[in-house]
Short mmCIF file of C-alpha atoms in Angstrom, two decimals:
data_model
loop_
_atom_site.label_atom_id
_atom_site.label_comp_id
_atom_site.label_asym_id
_atom_site.label_seq_id
_atom_site.Cartn_x
_atom_site.Cartn_y
_atom_site.Cartn_z
CA ALA A 642 87.97 81.38 103.00
CA GLN A 643 85.53 78.64 102.29
CA LYS A 644 82.54 80.63 103.47
CA ILE A 645 81.93 84.30 104.21
CA THR A 646 78.91 85.32 106.27
CA GLN A 647 77.40 88.77 106.67
CA THR A 648 74.49 88.56 109.09
CA GLN A 649 73.12 92.10 108.71
CA PRO A 650 71.07 92.41 105.49
CA GLY A 651 70.38 96.09 106.21
CA MET A 652 71.45 98.74 108.67
CA PHE A 653 70.66 102.35 109.43
CA VAL A 654 73.13 104.80 110.93
CA GLN A 655 72.78 108.47 111.77
CA GLU A 656 75.01 110.83 109.84
CA LYS A 657 78.31 111.55 111.66
CA GLU A 658 78.03 108.44 113.82
CA ALA A 659 80.23 105.35 113.59
CA VAL A 660 78.90 102.02 112.36
CA THR A 661 80.22 98.45 112.41
CA LEU A 662 79.41 95.98 109.64
CA ASP A 663 79.90 92.35 110.61
CA CYS A 664 81.72 89.67 108.67
CA THR A 665 82.66 86.18 109.77
CA TYR A 666 84.64 83.68 107.75
CA ASP A 667 85.37 80.01 107.78
CA THR A 668 88.74 78.78 106.61
CA SER A 669 91.22 76.03 107.38
CA ASP A 670 94.10 78.00 105.91
CA GLN A 671 96.84 79.43 108.09
CA SER A 672 97.43 82.29 105.68
CA TYR A 673 94.49 84.25 104.33
CA GLY A 674 93.13 87.73 103.91
CA LEU A 675 89.83 89.56 103.92
CA PHE A 676 88.66 92.35 101.65
CA TRP A 677 85.84 94.85 101.97
CA TYR A 678 84.12 96.43 98.98
CA LYS A 679 81.51 99.18 98.67
CA GLN A 680 78.90 99.09 95.90
CA PRO A 681 76.77 102.21 95.40
CA SER A 682 73.56 102.00 93.41
CA SER A 683 75.54 102.96 90.29
CA GLY A 684 77.00 99.44 90.33
CA GLU A 685 80.73 99.98 90.62
CA MET A 686 82.43 97.72 93.15
CA ILE A 687 84.91 99.89 95.06
CA PHE A 688 87.79 98.34 97.01
CA LEU A 689 87.92 99.78 100.54
CA ILE A 690 90.36 97.87 102.71
CA TYR A 691 92.30 94.62 103.07
CA GLN A 692 93.94 92.78 105.94
CA GLY A 693 96.06 89.66 105.89
CA SER A 694 96.02 87.12 108.68
CA TYR A 695 99.66 87.78 109.55
CA ASP A 696 99.22 91.54 109.83
CA GLU A 697 99.73 92.50 113.45
CA GLN A 698 97.89 95.80 113.40
CA ASN A 699 94.31 96.30 112.30
CA ALA A 700 94.18 97.90 108.86
CA THR A 701 93.06 101.52 108.53
CA GLU A 702 92.24 103.55 105.42
CA GLY A 703 90.88 106.99 106.18
CA ARG A 704 87.48 106.57 107.86
CA TYR A 705 87.54 102.80 107.33
CA SER A 706 89.14 100.35 109.71
CA LEU A 707 89.07 96.59 110.09
CA ASN A 708 88.42 94.99 113.46
CA PHE A 709 90.14 91.68 112.77
CA GLN A 710 89.69 89.01 115.45
CA LYS A 711 91.24 85.74 114.34
CA ALA A 712 90.05 83.77 117.36
CA ARG A 713 86.47 84.69 116.51
CA LYS A 714 87.10 84.45 112.76
CA SER A 715 85.63 87.86 112.28
CA ALA A 716 86.72 90.83 110.18
CA ASN A 717 84.28 93.65 110.89
CA LEU A 718 84.38 96.92 109.00
CA VAL A 719 84.14 100.08 111.06
CA ILE A 720 83.15 103.31 109.33
CA SER A 721 83.71 106.39 111.45
CA ALA A 722 81.82 109.68 111.06
CA SER A 723 79.28 108.32 108.55
CA GLN A 724 78.43 110.47 105.57
CA LEU A 725 75.36 110.41 103.32
CA GLY A 726 77.59 109.14 100.52
CA ASP A 727 78.35 106.03 102.54
CA SER A 728 74.87 104.72 101.76
CA ALA A 729 75.59 101.61 99.67
CA MET A 730 75.93 97.82 99.70
CA TYR A 731 79.03 96.55 101.47
CA PHE A 732 80.57 93.18 100.71
CA CYS A 733 83.13 91.22 102.66
CA ALA A 734 85.20 88.83 100.54
CA GLY A 735 88.05 86.39 100.86
CA PRO A 736 89.99 84.04 98.59
CA ASN A 737 88.87 80.46 98.25
CA ASN A 738 91.15 77.65 99.40
CA ALA A 739 92.73 77.34 95.96
CA GLY A 740 93.50 81.05 96.02
CA ASN A 741 92.16 81.63 92.53
CA MET A 742 88.89 83.41 93.16
CA LEU A 743 87.09 85.59 95.68
CA THR A 744 84.23 84.30 97.79
CA PHE A 745 81.74 87.03 98.70
CA GLY A 746 79.42 87.36 101.65
CA GLY A 747 75.77 88.16 101.05
CA GLY A 748 76.30 91.88 101.62
CA THR A 749 74.94 94.51 104.00
CA ARG A 750 72.94 97.49 102.77
CA LEU A 751 73.90 100.54 104.80
CA MET A 752 71.61 103.55 104.85
CA VAL A 753 72.85 106.80 106.39
CA LYS A 754 70.14 109.05 107.79
CA PRO A 755 70.56 112.85 107.72
CA ASP B 238 88.15 106.84 89.53
CA THR B 239 88.34 103.19 88.57
CA GLU B 240 91.28 102.11 86.42
CA VAL B 241 89.24 99.29 84.93
CA THR B 242 87.11 100.65 82.11
CA GLN B 243 84.02 98.87 80.86
CA THR B 244 81.92 99.62 77.80
CA PRO B 245 79.08 99.97 77.20
CA LYS B 246 77.63 101.14 80.50
CA HIS B 247 74.15 100.02 79.44
CA LEU B 248 73.14 97.49 76.79
CA VAL B 249 69.70 96.35 75.67
CA MET B 250 69.69 93.41 73.30
CA GLY B 251 67.22 91.02 71.78
CA MET B 252 67.46 87.29 72.21
CA THR B 253 68.71 86.82 68.66
CA ASN B 254 71.34 89.57 68.77
CA LYS B 255 75.09 89.25 69.02
CA LYS B 256 76.83 91.85 71.14
CA SER B 257 80.03 92.24 73.14
CA LEU B 258 81.04 93.74 76.44
CA LYS B 259 84.51 95.23 76.58
CA CYS B 260 86.93 95.76 79.44
CA GLU B 261 90.32 97.44 79.57
CA GLN B 262 92.92 97.96 82.27
CA HIS B 263 96.31 99.65 82.15
CA MET B 264 97.62 98.69 85.55
CA GLY B 265 99.83 95.90 84.21
CA HIS B 266 97.64 93.30 85.86
CA ARG B 267 97.95 89.75 84.55
CA ALA B 268 94.68 88.34 85.88
CA MET B 269 91.29 89.46 84.58
CA TYR B 270 87.81 88.38 85.55
CA TRP B 271 84.18 88.48 84.50
CA TYR B 272 81.52 88.46 87.21
CA LYS B 273 77.73 88.43 86.89
CA GLN B 274 75.60 90.10 89.54
CA LYS B 275 71.85 89.86 89.92
CA ALA B 276 69.90 92.37 91.98
CA LYS B 277 70.46 92.19 95.74
CA LYS B 278 72.98 89.33 95.36
CA PRO B 279 76.77 89.20 95.57
CA PRO B 280 78.78 88.90 92.35
CA GLU B 281 79.19 85.43 90.90
CA LEU B 282 82.41 84.50 89.13
CA MET B 283 82.06 83.54 85.47
CA PHE B 284 85.58 83.44 84.00
CA VAL B 285 89.17 84.01 85.05
CA TYR B 286 92.06 84.74 82.70
CA SER B 287 95.61 84.46 83.93
CA TYR B 288 98.40 85.63 81.61
CA GLU B 289 95.87 85.78 78.78
CA LYS B 290 94.89 82.14 79.16
CA LEU B 291 91.50 80.98 80.37
CA SER B 292 92.10 79.70 83.88
CA ILE B 293 88.60 79.19 85.23
CA ASN B 294 85.22 78.74 83.57
CA GLU B 295 82.55 78.42 86.22
CA SER B 296 80.31 76.21 84.07
CA VAL B 297 79.00 79.21 82.18
CA PRO B 298 76.61 78.51 79.26
CA SER B 299 78.22 78.69 75.84
CA ARG B 300 76.06 81.67 74.90
CA PHE B 301 78.69 83.62 76.86
CA SER B 302 82.09 83.53 75.18
CA PRO B 303 85.09 85.27 76.74
CA GLU B 304 88.11 86.50 74.85
CA CYS B 305 91.40 87.99 76.04
CA PRO B 306 93.14 89.56 73.01
CA ASN B 307 96.05 90.86 75.09
CA SER B 308 97.01 91.49 78.69
CA SER B 309 95.03 94.76 78.84
CA LEU B 310 91.79 93.73 77.18
CA LEU B 311 89.00 91.36 78.05
CA ASN B 312 85.84 90.85 76.03
CA LEU B 313 82.64 88.98 76.70
CA HIS B 314 80.77 87.98 73.55
CA LEU B 315 77.05 87.51 73.94
CA HIS B 316 74.82 85.48 71.63
CA ALA B 317 71.30 84.08 71.93
CA LEU B 318 70.88 85.27 75.48
CA GLN B 319 67.79 84.73 77.59
CA PRO B 320 65.87 87.33 79.61
CA GLU B 321 67.21 85.71 82.81
CA ASP B 322 70.72 86.71 81.70
CA SER B 323 69.79 90.32 82.40
CA ALA B 324 72.19 91.47 85.11
CA LEU B 325 75.12 93.68 85.96
CA TYR B 326 78.33 92.33 84.41
CA LEU B 327 81.47 93.33 86.23
CA CYS B 328 84.97 93.11 84.84
CA ALA B 329 87.90 93.07 87.24
CA SER B 330 91.65 92.70 87.30
CA SER B 331 94.41 91.92 89.76
CA ARG B 332 98.19 91.81 89.73
CA GLY B 333 98.12 88.04 90.05
CA LEU B 334 95.44 85.56 90.85
CA THR B 335 93.79 86.68 94.05
CA GLY B 336 94.64 84.50 96.92
CA LYS B 337 96.54 84.30 100.06
CA TYR B 338 98.94 87.08 99.21
CA GLY B 339 96.58 90.01 99.12
CA ASN B 340 96.29 90.49 95.37
CA THR B 341 93.47 92.97 95.43
CA ILE B 342 90.84 92.63 92.72
CA TYR B 343 89.87 95.98 91.21
CA PHE B 344 86.51 96.22 89.52
CA GLY B 345 85.16 98.34 86.72
CA GLU B 346 81.91 100.29 86.84
CA GLY B 347 79.99 97.42 85.31
CA SER B 348 77.79 96.97 82.26
CA TRP B 349 74.06 96.81 82.85
CA LEU B 350 72.63 94.25 80.44
CA THR B 351 68.95 93.87 79.63
CA VAL B 352 67.81 91.05 77.38
CA VAL B 353 64.38 91.56 75.81
#
């Protein structure tokens, strides 16, 4: 993707509720993929989920799922049943056109309220 | 637990010091990366190694010197740094160069660097 955009700098969600984090991308490629990472305050960047453009079903990993809409060029992350430990920065990322590096969005800080 | 190990976790160094950050992975990955991340910003790519050869240098100042001794190890040598170089340095690896084929990049826990 040439550009990744995350429009929500910060979000609050009540514990046990679901939350959607937005990500839009801009690419001229026919084949591409989007990644989501979680970064707690400790600093580690944790891989959450990936979906390729040719995948027919939306990707799911435990409480994480991707709502991938190619026509809208969006790849939103849905977290179900939020937990306090979900409080972190979340980054959407995709490969550049050359396919040799990741382009990151600006990130969304998610805060889960007890 | 991450399979990319970075040491040290925290480093404080003076502007005249020479230090190194170390990174190790045992996943058999052939691409390794150094990223720099400032507070409240996304990571910025510094260097990419592919099959132990430097593939990408994102115009990084020469005071940062990467080294890839073998396919499992990646070092970042630091010399004559400036206070503005203080940041979180993330090492990462992937099976091949990330791209259109879903080669996931796996990151380490990062090294917090403070230059005084």
